[in-house]
mmCIF file of C-alpha atoms and ligand atoms in Angstrom:
data_model
loop_
_atom_site.group_PDB
_atom_site.id
_atom_site.type_symbol
_atom_site.label_atom_id
_atom_site.label_comp_id
_atom_site.label_asym_id
_atom_site.label_seq_id
_atom_site.Cartn_x
_atom_site.Cartn_y
_atom_site.Cartn_z
ATOM 1 C CA MET A 1 -42.435 35.076 -87.463
ATOM 2 C CA THR A 2 -39.449 37.427 -88.071
ATOM 3 C CA LEU A 3 -36.302 35.774 -89.347
ATOM 4 C CA ARG A 4 -33.252 37.044 -87.357
ATOM 5 C CA ILE A 5 -30.429 37.454 -89.806
ATOM 6 C CA GLY A 6 -26.636 37.748 -89.223
ATOM 7 C CA VAL A 7 -24.643 39.248 -92.079
ATOM 8 C CA ILE A 8 -21.019 38.420 -92.568
ATOM 9 C CA GLY A 9 -19.233 41.174 -94.810
ATOM 10 C CA THR A 10 -20.480 44.653 -94.675
ATOM 11 C CA GLY A 11 -18.867 45.877 -97.857
ATOM 12 C CA ALA A 12 -20.735 46.980 -101.021
ATOM 13 C CA ILE A 13 -23.353 44.222 -101.480
ATOM 14 C CA GLY A 14 -23.446 43.425 -97.734
ATOM 15 C CA GLN A 15 -24.728 46.990 -97.177
ATOM 16 C CA GLU A 16 -27.388 46.710 -99.913
ATOM 17 C CA HIS A 17 -28.489 43.260 -98.607
ATOM 18 C CA ILE A 18 -28.620 44.651 -94.910
ATOM 19 C CA ALA A 19 -30.759 47.594 -96.108
ATOM 20 C CA ARG A 20 -33.221 45.132 -97.863
ATOM 21 C CA LEU A 21 -33.406 42.824 -95.109
ATOM 22 C CA ASN A 22 -33.654 45.205 -92.254
ATOM 23 C CA GLY A 23 -36.698 47.470 -93.498
ATOM 24 C CA LYS A 24 -37.466 47.039 -97.151
ATOM 25 C CA LEU A 25 -38.531 43.316 -97.239
ATOM 26 C CA ALA A 26 -41.106 41.641 -95.150
ATOM 27 C CA GLY A 27 -40.536 38.996 -92.287
ATOM 28 C CA SER A 28 -36.779 39.627 -91.618
ATOM 29 C CA SER A 29 -34.641 41.776 -89.475
ATOM 30 C CA VAL A 30 -30.691 41.987 -89.189
ATOM 31 C CA THR A 31 -29.652 41.358 -85.677
ATOM 32 C CA ALA A 32 -25.999 40.745 -86.133
ATOM 33 C CA VAL A 33 -23.026 41.876 -88.408
ATOM 34 C CA ASN A 34 -19.477 40.970 -88.788
ATOM 35 C CA ASP A 35 -16.696 42.372 -91.067
ATOM 36 C CA ILE A 36 -12.906 41.858 -91.072
ATOM 37 C CA ASN A 37 -12.714 45.552 -90.512
ATOM 38 C CA PRO A 38 -14.710 46.122 -87.189
ATOM 39 C CA GLU A 39 -15.010 49.855 -87.665
ATOM 40 C CA SER A 40 -16.824 49.302 -91.057
ATOM 41 C CA ALA A 41 -19.164 46.752 -89.379
ATOM 42 C CA GLU A 42 -19.750 49.232 -86.467
ATOM 43 C CA ALA A 43 -20.450 52.132 -88.760
ATOM 44 C CA VAL A 44 -22.666 49.977 -91.131
ATOM 45 C CA ALA A 45 -24.710 48.803 -88.040
ATOM 46 C CA GLU A 46 -25.300 52.217 -86.745
ATOM 47 C CA ARG A 47 -26.430 53.489 -90.080
ATOM 48 C CA LEU A 48 -28.472 50.429 -91.303
ATOM 49 C CA CYS A 49 -29.331 48.148 -88.426
ATOM 50 C CA PRO A 50 -28.979 50.017 -85.265
ATOM 51 C CA GLY A 51 -29.034 47.728 -82.193
ATOM 52 C CA ALA A 52 -27.630 44.805 -84.250
ATOM 53 C CA LYS A 53 -24.711 43.087 -82.434
ATOM 54 C CA VAL A 54 -21.256 43.633 -84.054
ATOM 55 C CA HIS A 55 -19.331 40.385 -83.697
ATOM 56 C CA ALA A 56 -15.607 40.177 -83.684
ATOM 57 C CA THR A 57 -15.444 37.104 -85.812
ATOM 58 C CA GLY A 58 -17.785 35.353 -88.378
ATOM 59 C CA GLN A 59 -17.890 32.290 -86.129
ATOM 60 C CA GLY A 60 -19.178 34.268 -83.238
ATOM 61 C CA LEU A 61 -21.878 35.559 -85.396
ATOM 62 C CA ILE A 62 -22.882 32.083 -86.677
ATOM 63 C CA ASP A 63 -22.985 30.815 -82.912
ATOM 64 C CA ASP A 64 -25.153 33.787 -81.771
ATOM 65 C CA PRO A 65 -28.474 32.408 -80.498
ATOM 66 C CA GLN A 66 -30.118 35.662 -81.756
ATOM 67 C CA VAL A 67 -29.194 34.621 -85.275
ATOM 68 C CA ASP A 68 -31.634 32.173 -87.042
ATOM 69 C CA ALA A 69 -29.989 32.332 -90.623
ATOM 70 C CA VAL A 70 -26.838 33.716 -91.981
ATOM 71 C CA VAL A 71 -26.049 35.842 -95.095
ATOM 72 C CA VAL A 72 -22.444 35.681 -96.373
ATOM 73 C CA THR A 73 -21.396 38.647 -98.394
ATOM 74 C CA SER A 74 -17.539 38.796 -97.483
ATOM 75 C CA TRP A 75 -15.071 38.327 -100.261
ATOM 76 C CA GLY A 76 -15.192 35.090 -102.115
ATOM 77 C CA PRO A 77 -12.050 33.243 -100.587
ATOM 78 C CA SER A 78 -13.860 33.395 -97.138
ATOM 79 C CA HIS A 79 -17.252 31.895 -98.346
ATOM 80 C CA GLU A 80 -16.267 28.186 -97.788
ATOM 81 C CA GLU A 81 -15.289 28.696 -94.178
ATOM 82 C CA PHE A 82 -18.495 30.564 -93.296
ATOM 83 C CA VAL A 83 -20.850 28.319 -95.278
ATOM 84 C CA LEU A 84 -19.451 25.141 -93.780
ATOM 85 C CA ALA A 85 -19.522 26.703 -90.292
ATOM 86 C CA SER A 86 -23.281 27.651 -90.797
ATOM 87 C CA ILE A 87 -23.978 24.053 -91.899
ATOM 88 C CA ALA A 88 -22.170 22.680 -88.940
ATOM 89 C CA ALA A 89 -24.380 24.868 -86.660
ATOM 90 C CA GLY A 90 -27.566 23.768 -88.491
ATOM 91 C CA LYS A 91 -28.306 27.316 -89.651
ATOM 92 C CA PRO A 92 -29.634 28.200 -93.091
ATOM 93 C CA VAL A 93 -27.255 30.254 -94.975
ATOM 94 C CA PHE A 94 -27.592 32.588 -98.060
ATOM 95 C CA CYS A 95 -24.161 32.899 -99.720
ATOM 96 C CA GLU A 96 -23.421 35.296 -102.392
ATOM 97 C CA LYS A 97 -21.789 34.042 -105.486
ATOM 98 C CA PRO A 98 -19.298 32.310 -105.756
ATOM 99 C CA LEU A 99 -20.246 29.617 -103.393
ATOM 100 C CA ALA A 100 -16.521 29.011 -102.992
ATOM 101 C CA THR A 101 -13.619 29.840 -105.208
ATOM 102 C CA THR A 102 -12.675 26.339 -106.411
ATOM 103 C CA ALA A 103 -14.736 23.411 -107.531
ATOM 104 C CA GLU A 104 -13.134 21.228 -104.836
ATOM 105 C CA ALA A 105 -14.206 23.625 -102.093
ATOM 106 C CA CYS A 106 -17.746 23.692 -103.548
ATOM 107 C CA LYS A 107 -17.809 19.804 -103.504
ATOM 108 C CA ARG A 108 -16.730 19.923 -99.863
ATOM 109 C CA ILE A 109 -19.809 22.007 -99.219
ATOM 110 C CA VAL A 110 -21.981 19.640 -101.166
ATOM 111 C CA ASN A 111 -20.751 16.757 -99.108
ATOM 112 C CA ALA A 112 -21.246 18.635 -95.767
ATOM 113 C CA GLU A 113 -24.774 19.647 -96.622
ATOM 114 C CA MET A 114 -25.781 16.196 -97.822
ATOM 115 C CA ALA A 115 -24.292 14.718 -94.605
ATOM 116 C CA THR A 116 -26.757 16.864 -92.420
ATOM 117 C CA GLY A 117 -29.724 15.438 -94.559
ATOM 118 C CA ARG A 118 -31.032 19.057 -94.719
ATOM 119 C CA HIS A 119 -31.175 21.653 -97.376
ATOM 120 C CA LEU A 120 -29.555 24.754 -95.717
ATOM 121 C CA VAL A 121 -27.647 26.635 -98.303
ATOM 122 C CA GLN A 122 -28.801 28.974 -101.063
ATOM 123 C CA VAL A 123 -26.338 30.672 -103.669
ATOM 124 C CA GLY A 124 -26.746 34.204 -104.827
ATOM 125 C CA PHE A 125 -27.459 33.791 -108.480
ATOM 126 C CA MET A 126 -29.941 36.547 -108.609
ATOM 127 C CA ARG A 127 -30.617 36.501 -112.493
ATOM 128 C CA ARG A 128 -33.221 33.575 -111.745
ATOM 129 C CA TYR A 129 -35.324 36.230 -110.105
ATOM 130 C CA ASP A 130 -35.204 38.896 -112.888
ATOM 131 C CA ALA A 131 -38.623 39.399 -114.303
ATOM 132 C CA GLY A 132 -37.347 39.247 -117.843
ATOM 133 C CA TYR A 133 -35.474 35.928 -117.420
ATOM 134 C CA ARG A 134 -38.498 34.481 -115.590
ATOM 135 C CA LEU A 135 -40.798 35.433 -118.555
ATOM 136 C CA LEU A 136 -38.327 34.004 -121.027
ATOM 137 C CA LYS A 137 -38.332 30.675 -118.955
ATOM 138 C CA GLU A 138 -42.224 30.595 -119.050
ATOM 139 C CA VAL A 139 -41.965 30.783 -123.028
ATOM 140 C CA VAL A 140 -39.599 27.935 -122.962
ATOM 141 C CA THR A 141 -41.408 25.671 -120.587
ATOM 142 C CA SER A 142 -44.836 26.421 -122.201
ATOM 143 C CA GLY A 143 -43.405 25.050 -125.418
ATOM 144 C CA GLN A 144 -44.481 28.039 -127.449
ATOM 145 C CA ILE A 145 -41.140 28.023 -129.456
ATOM 146 C CA GLY A 146 -40.692 24.315 -129.503
ATOM 147 C CA GLU A 147 -37.440 22.571 -128.248
ATOM 148 C CA PRO A 148 -34.577 25.065 -127.684
ATOM 149 C CA LEU A 149 -31.732 24.440 -130.323
ATOM 150 C CA MET A 150 -29.366 27.329 -129.801
ATOM 151 C CA LEU A 151 -28.972 30.398 -127.558
ATOM 152 C CA HIS A 152 -27.195 33.617 -128.736
ATOM 153 C CA CYS A 153 -26.263 35.718 -125.762
ATOM 154 C CA ALA A 154 -24.077 38.794 -124.865
ATOM 155 C CA HIS A 155 -22.675 40.316 -121.625
ATOM 156 C CA ARG A 156 -21.433 43.717 -122.262
ATOM 157 C CA ASN A 157 -20.188 46.172 -119.653
ATOM 158 C CA PRO A 158 -19.278 49.756 -120.562
ATOM 159 C CA THR A 159 -16.002 49.553 -118.830
ATOM 160 C CA VAL A 160 -14.230 47.681 -115.941
ATOM 161 C CA PRO A 161 -11.933 49.002 -113.197
ATOM 162 C CA ALA A 162 -8.182 48.259 -113.312
ATOM 163 C CA HIS A 163 -8.406 45.523 -110.827
ATOM 164 C CA TYR A 164 -10.469 43.587 -113.344
ATOM 165 C CA VAL A 165 -7.771 41.281 -114.695
ATOM 166 C CA GLY A 166 -6.939 37.815 -115.925
ATOM 167 C CA GLU A 167 -9.882 35.525 -116.414
ATOM 168 C CA MET A 168 -12.562 37.653 -114.472
ATOM 169 C CA GLY A 169 -14.484 37.865 -117.710
ATOM 170 C CA ILE A 170 -15.319 34.249 -116.920
ATOM 171 C CA THR A 171 -15.034 33.845 -113.140
ATOM 172 C CA ASP A 172 -16.893 37.083 -112.304
ATOM 173 C CA THR A 173 -18.879 38.123 -115.243
ATOM 174 C CA PHE A 174 -19.811 35.073 -117.308
ATOM 175 C CA ILE A 175 -20.483 33.178 -114.012
ATOM 176 C CA HIS A 176 -23.994 34.644 -114.167
ATOM 177 C CA GLU A 177 -24.702 33.411 -117.527
ATOM 178 C CA ILE A 178 -23.358 29.983 -116.595
ATOM 179 C CA ASP A 179 -26.015 29.732 -113.878
ATOM 180 C CA VAL A 180 -29.029 31.322 -115.514
ATOM 181 C CA LEU A 181 -28.729 29.824 -119.053
ATOM 182 C CA ARG A 182 -28.571 26.299 -117.473
ATOM 183 C CA TRP A 183 -31.634 27.108 -115.454
ATOM 184 C CA LEU A 184 -33.362 28.570 -118.451
ATOM 185 C CA VAL A 185 -33.080 25.569 -120.707
ATOM 186 C CA ASP A 186 -33.164 22.945 -117.739
ATOM 187 C CA ASP A 187 -30.175 21.280 -119.156
ATOM 188 C CA ASP A 188 -26.445 20.522 -118.090
ATOM 189 C CA TYR A 189 -23.415 21.599 -120.088
ATOM 190 C CA VAL A 190 -20.911 18.957 -121.321
ATOM 191 C CA SER A 191 -18.321 21.188 -122.957
ATOM 192 C CA ALA A 192 -16.812 24.663 -123.383
ATOM 193 C CA GLN A 193 -14.866 26.301 -126.102
ATOM 194 C CA VAL A 194 -13.527 30.017 -126.200
ATOM 195 C CA ILE A 195 -12.878 31.873 -129.359
ATOM 196 C CA GLN A 196 -10.932 35.042 -128.850
ATOM 197 C CA GLY A 197 -11.980 38.184 -130.596
ATOM 198 C CA LYS A 198 -9.863 40.997 -131.971
ATOM 199 C CA ARG A 199 -8.635 42.980 -128.846
ATOM 200 C CA THR A 200 -10.274 46.365 -128.239
ATOM 201 C CA ARG A 201 -7.947 49.318 -127.825
ATOM 202 C CA HIS A 202 -9.992 50.065 -124.630
ATOM 203 C CA ALA A 203 -8.877 46.972 -122.821
ATOM 204 C CA LEU A 204 -6.488 47.822 -119.935
ATOM 205 C CA ASN A 205 -3.531 45.707 -118.422
ATOM 206 C CA GLY A 206 -3.529 43.236 -121.428
ATOM 207 C CA LEU A 207 -6.999 41.890 -120.649
ATOM 208 C CA ASP A 208 -8.393 39.719 -123.348
ATOM 209 C CA ASP A 209 -11.555 41.599 -124.423
ATOM 210 C CA PRO A 210 -13.914 40.603 -126.277
ATOM 211 C CA TYR A 211 -14.265 36.917 -126.611
ATOM 212 C CA ILE A 212 -16.976 34.284 -127.323
ATOM 213 C CA VAL A 213 -17.690 31.292 -125.129
ATOM 214 C CA VAL A 214 -19.468 28.384 -126.647
ATOM 215 C CA LEU A 215 -21.191 25.929 -124.401
ATOM 216 C CA LYS A 216 -22.755 22.676 -125.508
ATOM 217 C CA THR A 217 -25.423 20.944 -123.387
ATOM 218 C CA LYS A 218 -26.221 17.322 -122.802
ATOM 219 C CA THR A 219 -29.070 17.431 -125.255
ATOM 220 C CA GLY A 220 -27.123 19.174 -127.913
ATOM 221 C CA ILE A 221 -28.076 22.918 -127.297
ATOM 222 C CA VAL A 222 -25.347 25.215 -128.473
ATOM 223 C CA ILE A 223 -25.000 28.463 -126.468
ATOM 224 C CA ASP A 224 -22.680 31.223 -127.758
ATOM 225 C CA THR A 225 -22.081 34.318 -125.398
ATOM 226 C CA GLU A 226 -20.091 37.241 -126.307
ATOM 227 C CA ILE A 227 -18.229 38.709 -123.279
ATOM 228 C CA PHE A 228 -17.245 42.243 -123.979
ATOM 229 C CA VAL A 229 -16.427 44.225 -120.779
ATOM 230 C CA ASN A 230 -15.200 47.466 -122.438
ATOM 231 C CA CYS A 231 -17.883 47.973 -124.999
ATOM 232 C CA GLN A 232 -18.245 51.766 -123.855
ATOM 233 C CA PHE A 233 -21.885 52.171 -124.713
ATOM 234 C CA GLY A 234 -23.729 50.510 -121.828
ATOM 235 C CA TYR A 235 -24.499 47.513 -119.603
ATOM 236 C CA ASP A 236 -26.017 45.313 -122.186
ATOM 237 C CA ILE A 237 -27.409 41.892 -121.510
ATOM 238 C CA GLN A 238 -28.802 39.901 -124.412
ATOM 239 C CA CYS A 239 -30.330 36.329 -124.649
ATOM 240 C CA GLN A 240 -32.083 35.061 -127.657
ATOM 241 C CA ILE A 241 -33.355 31.499 -127.727
ATOM 242 C CA VAL A 242 -33.778 29.901 -131.215
ATOM 243 C CA GLY A 243 -36.403 27.138 -130.847
ATOM 244 C CA GLU A 244 -37.702 24.572 -133.396
ATOM 245 C CA ASP A 245 -40.873 26.716 -133.852
ATOM 246 C CA GLY A 246 -39.713 30.228 -133.300
ATOM 247 C CA THR A 247 -37.325 32.549 -131.244
ATOM 248 C CA ALA A 248 -37.593 34.276 -128.046
ATOM 249 C CA ASN A 249 -35.640 37.249 -126.605
ATOM 250 C CA LEU A 250 -34.958 38.509 -123.204
ATOM 251 C CA PRO A 251 -36.946 41.714 -122.841
ATOM 252 C CA GLU A 252 -35.068 44.951 -122.706
ATOM 253 C CA PRO A 253 -35.327 46.797 -119.293
ATOM 254 C CA ALA A 254 -38.204 49.413 -119.217
ATOM 255 C CA THR A 255 -36.742 52.798 -120.304
ATOM 256 C CA VAL A 256 -38.493 55.794 -121.712
ATOM 257 C CA PRO A 257 -38.190 56.205 -125.518
ATOM 258 C CA LEU A 258 -36.639 59.565 -126.297
ATOM 259 C CA ARG A 259 -36.312 61.818 -129.340
ATOM 260 C CA LYS A 260 -33.310 64.113 -128.724
ATOM 261 C CA ALA A 261 -30.363 65.561 -130.581
ATOM 262 C CA SER A 262 -31.545 64.189 -133.897
ATOM 263 C CA VAL A 263 -31.906 60.618 -132.473
ATOM 264 C CA ALA A 264 -35.062 58.612 -131.821
ATOM 265 C CA GLY A 265 -34.397 55.749 -129.355
ATOM 266 C CA ARG A 266 -34.195 54.358 -125.846
ATOM 267 C CA PRO A 267 -31.320 54.923 -123.321
ATOM 268 C CA ILE A 268 -29.136 51.930 -122.337
ATOM 269 C CA LEU A 269 -28.363 51.505 -118.664
ATOM 270 C CA MET A 270 -24.686 51.943 -117.715
ATOM 271 C CA ASP A 271 -24.780 50.612 -114.259
ATOM 272 C CA TRP A 272 -25.143 46.834 -113.710
ATOM 273 C CA LYS A 273 -26.764 47.382 -110.355
ATOM 274 C CA LEU A 274 -29.693 49.262 -111.829
ATOM 275 C CA ARG A 275 -30.273 46.445 -114.473
ATOM 276 C CA PHE A 276 -30.835 43.746 -111.822
ATOM 277 C CA ILE A 277 -31.912 45.829 -108.761
ATOM 278 C CA ASP A 278 -35.368 44.341 -108.529
ATOM 279 C CA SER A 279 -34.174 40.828 -108.812
ATOM 280 C CA TYR A 280 -32.129 41.210 -105.513
ATOM 281 C CA ASP A 281 -35.265 42.175 -103.725
ATOM 282 C CA VAL A 282 -37.244 39.258 -105.078
ATOM 283 C CA GLU A 283 -34.431 36.716 -104.512
ATOM 284 C CA LEU A 284 -34.108 37.683 -100.862
ATOM 285 C CA GLN A 285 -37.693 38.023 -100.155
ATOM 286 C CA GLU A 286 -38.198 34.433 -101.518
ATOM 287 C CA TRP A 287 -35.226 33.249 -99.555
ATOM 288 C CA VAL A 288 -36.682 34.638 -96.315
ATOM 289 C CA HIS A 289 -40.049 33.035 -97.048
ATOM 290 C CA ALA A 290 -38.635 29.771 -97.896
ATOM 291 C CA THR A 291 -36.255 29.714 -94.933
ATOM 292 C CA VAL A 292 -39.048 30.269 -92.516
ATOM 293 C CA GLU A 293 -40.694 27.232 -93.998
ATOM 294 C CA GLY A 294 -37.489 25.271 -93.697
ATOM 295 C CA LYS A 295 -36.926 25.087 -97.443
ATOM 296 C CA VAL A 296 -34.480 26.156 -100.136
ATOM 297 C CA THR A 297 -36.179 27.057 -103.278
ATOM 298 C CA GLY A 298 -33.382 28.919 -104.943
ATOM 299 C CA PRO A 299 -29.981 28.021 -106.445
ATOM 300 C CA THR A 300 -28.579 25.210 -104.498
ATOM 301 C CA VAL A 301 -25.118 24.135 -103.436
ATOM 302 C CA TRP A 302 -25.073 21.781 -106.459
ATOM 303 C CA ASP A 303 -25.853 24.654 -108.657
ATOM 304 C CA GLY A 304 -22.950 26.397 -107.067
ATOM 305 C CA TYR A 305 -20.677 23.431 -107.570
ATOM 306 C CA PHE A 306 -21.843 23.037 -111.218
ATOM 307 C CA ALA A 307 -21.040 26.757 -111.858
ATOM 308 C CA ALA A 308 -17.519 26.330 -110.364
ATOM 309 C CA VAL A 309 -16.813 23.188 -112.650
ATOM 310 C CA THR A 310 -18.139 24.952 -115.708
ATOM 311 C CA SER A 311 -16.150 28.223 -114.973
ATOM 312 C CA ASP A 312 -12.888 26.220 -114.463
ATOM 313 C CA ALA A 313 -13.579 24.408 -117.864
ATOM 314 C CA CYS A 314 -14.115 27.806 -119.538
ATOM 315 C CA VAL A 315 -10.908 29.126 -118.130
ATOM 316 C CA GLU A 316 -9.024 26.108 -119.235
ATOM 317 C CA ALA A 317 -10.584 26.299 -122.747
ATOM 318 C CA LYS A 318 -9.679 29.994 -122.942
ATOM 319 C CA ARG A 319 -6.106 29.337 -122.006
ATOM 320 C CA SER A 320 -5.727 26.195 -124.246
ATOM 321 C CA GLY A 321 -7.931 27.012 -127.277
ATOM 322 C CA ALA A 322 -9.243 23.469 -126.899
ATOM 323 C CA ILE A 323 -12.746 22.188 -126.407
ATOM 324 C CA VAL A 324 -12.884 21.113 -122.683
ATOM 325 C CA SER A 325 -15.249 18.605 -121.267
ATOM 326 C CA ILE A 326 -17.434 19.589 -118.278
ATOM 327 C CA ASP A 327 -17.866 16.677 -115.882
ATOM 328 C CA THR A 328 -19.474 17.117 -112.454
ATOM 329 C CA GLY A 329 -20.290 13.348 -111.953
ATOM 330 C CA THR A 330 -23.821 12.429 -111.415
ATOM 331 C CA LYS A 331 -26.202 14.780 -109.526
ATOM 332 C CA PRO A 332 -26.947 13.238 -106.180
ATOM 333 C CA ASP A 333 -30.627 12.412 -105.657
ATOM 334 C CA PHE A 334 -30.586 14.914 -102.691
ATOM 335 C CA TYR A 335 -30.484 17.682 -105.110
ATOM 336 C CA ARG A 336 -33.076 16.450 -107.542
HETATM 337 P P1 NAP B 401 -16.582 44.274 -100.915
HETATM 338 O O1 NAP B 401 -17.254 45.577 -101.203
HETATM 339 O O2 NAP B 401 -15.039 44.196 -100.918
HETATM 340 O O3 NAP B 401 -17.071 43.687 -99.586
HETATM 341 C C1 NAP B 401 -16.617 42.568 -98.889
HETATM 342 C C2 NAP B 401 -16.442 42.803 -97.435
HETATM 343 O O4 NAP B 401 -16.253 41.685 -96.723
HETATM 344 C C3 NAP B 401 -15.411 43.759 -97.277
HETATM 345 O O5 NAP B 401 -15.632 44.745 -96.267
HETATM 346 C C4 NAP B 401 -14.161 42.927 -96.778
HETATM 347 O O6 NAP B 401 -13.187 43.506 -96.096
HETATM 348 C C5 NAP B 401 -14.989 41.826 -96.021
HETATM 349 N N1 NAP B 401 -14.283 40.644 -95.716
HETATM 350 C C6 NAP B 401 -13.276 40.021 -96.351
HETATM 351 N N2 NAP B 401 -12.944 38.945 -95.761
HETATM 352 C C7 NAP B 401 -13.708 38.878 -94.700
HETATM 353 C C8 NAP B 401 -13.772 37.779 -93.692
HETATM 354 N N3 NAP B 401 -12.840 36.712 -93.644
HETATM 355 N N4 NAP B 401 -14.637 37.966 -92.598
HETATM 356 C C9 NAP B 401 -15.458 39.068 -92.596
HETATM 357 N N5 NAP B 401 -15.378 40.002 -93.595
HETATM 358 C C10 NAP B 401 -14.509 39.931 -94.624
HETATM 359 O O7 NAP B 401 -17.170 43.182 -101.934
HETATM 360 P P2 NAP B 401 -18.633 42.969 -102.592
HETATM 361 O O8 NAP B 401 -18.588 43.812 -103.937
HETATM 362 O O9 NAP B 401 -19.666 43.536 -101.495
HETATM 363 O O10 NAP B 401 -18.750 41.477 -102.793
HETATM 364 C C11 NAP B 401 -18.836 40.625 -101.989
HETATM 365 C C12 NAP B 401 -19.355 39.171 -102.507
HETATM 366 O O11 NAP B 401 -20.557 39.466 -103.098
HETATM 367 C C13 NAP B 401 -18.336 38.690 -103.529
HETATM 368 O O12 NAP B 401 -18.390 37.290 -103.362
HETATM 369 C C14 NAP B 401 -18.942 39.118 -104.880
HETATM 370 O O13 NAP B 401 -18.682 38.171 -105.803
HETATM 371 C C15 NAP B 401 -20.467 38.943 -104.479
HETATM 372 N N6 NAP B 401 -21.287 39.931 -105.402
HETATM 373 C C16 NAP B 401 -22.388 39.337 -105.950
HETATM 374 C C17 NAP B 401 -23.075 40.214 -106.783
HETATM 375 C C18 NAP B 401 -24.282 39.665 -107.496
HETATM 376 O O14 NAP B 401 -24.678 40.167 -108.508
HETATM 377 N N7 NAP B 401 -24.728 38.476 -107.010
HETATM 378 C C19 NAP B 401 -22.750 41.587 -106.807
HETATM 379 C C20 NAP B 401 -21.747 42.106 -106.132
HETATM 380 C C21 NAP B 401 -21.039 41.181 -105.408
HETATM 381 P P3 NAP B 401 -11.823 44.052 -96.899
HETATM 382 O O15 NAP B 401 -12.443 45.175 -97.873
HETATM 383 O O16 NAP B 401 -10.882 44.401 -95.853
HETATM 384 O O17 NAP B 401 -11.399 42.840 -97.800
#
């Protein structure tokens, strides 16, 4: 069976996902698109999925009988509306992160999905599909390094654009660690603290950069992550797990060792898209297969809600300097 997909939001990641779902991956085709800018949607359809219907509204696309499942890649504040409408229509939906821009909105989606009694929504936290993180998780679950005790992580970008302001280091950048680290150690966070670093001269618009976020989990694991988005030298994602019997590191991406200009070493990627490009393919291919089988096997609405609550706590911790509790309430049996 070919899963017929409608994509809402034909911007940067929307176009990449359309190209994947309409040619590169098996078992799917894009039959409808929508964007708030109709000309953009028309042009994208013509280029990437000729014949797909261009809808004037997201709701029109969701109601289209030629659409079996929906992919939401519009900007964050519109996600709640389209995810809730897809749930109401009983259609599976893949929503790019964030699930919604507030924890309250994510909770509304949790409640709406549970009310249907069906798992319909997957959230686009693609790091869980990265080969390196998957290998690291295998090491943890196999018990090779014993119980994880501490994690030392870093999320470094060479630079960020001028519109990267305020707390985006948490809400846009660290949000990926929030999801993947919780998945990696299979534990929930209970508190967040932020320690400001000395500000780099490369930070624009008064941005705080760098800083360290410290998360503590229910079982007592301490996770420190350096967020440094103007590090200049590369897109550098690090993760080391310290266990009772050893340590395990996230593998470096495969690059060719060079000897050049009196240096022997490996290049560091500069573009985040290249670092995780394969994981997007794996993520959407698994989503297509699971959706055809009527399942959700990836990050759930509860994971999206948990990430939003944690992100809010980190923002509060950064602003206040205090250790802030993370409380999502009890995970419903529906998501166990
Ligand atoms: P983008 O290039 O701005 O694309 C978003 C598109 O959606 C734009 O064409 C935008 O139009 C359109 N749009 C906005 N509101 C809409 C609405 N109500 N109905 C229909 N279309 C609407 O942004 P992007 O970089 O693709 O990001 C899109 C989403 O994906 C964001 O939530 C982002 O966080 C997420 N994302 C995730 C990853 C990841 O690694 N998982 C990577 C990149 C992006 P306008 O330009 O007129 O606003």
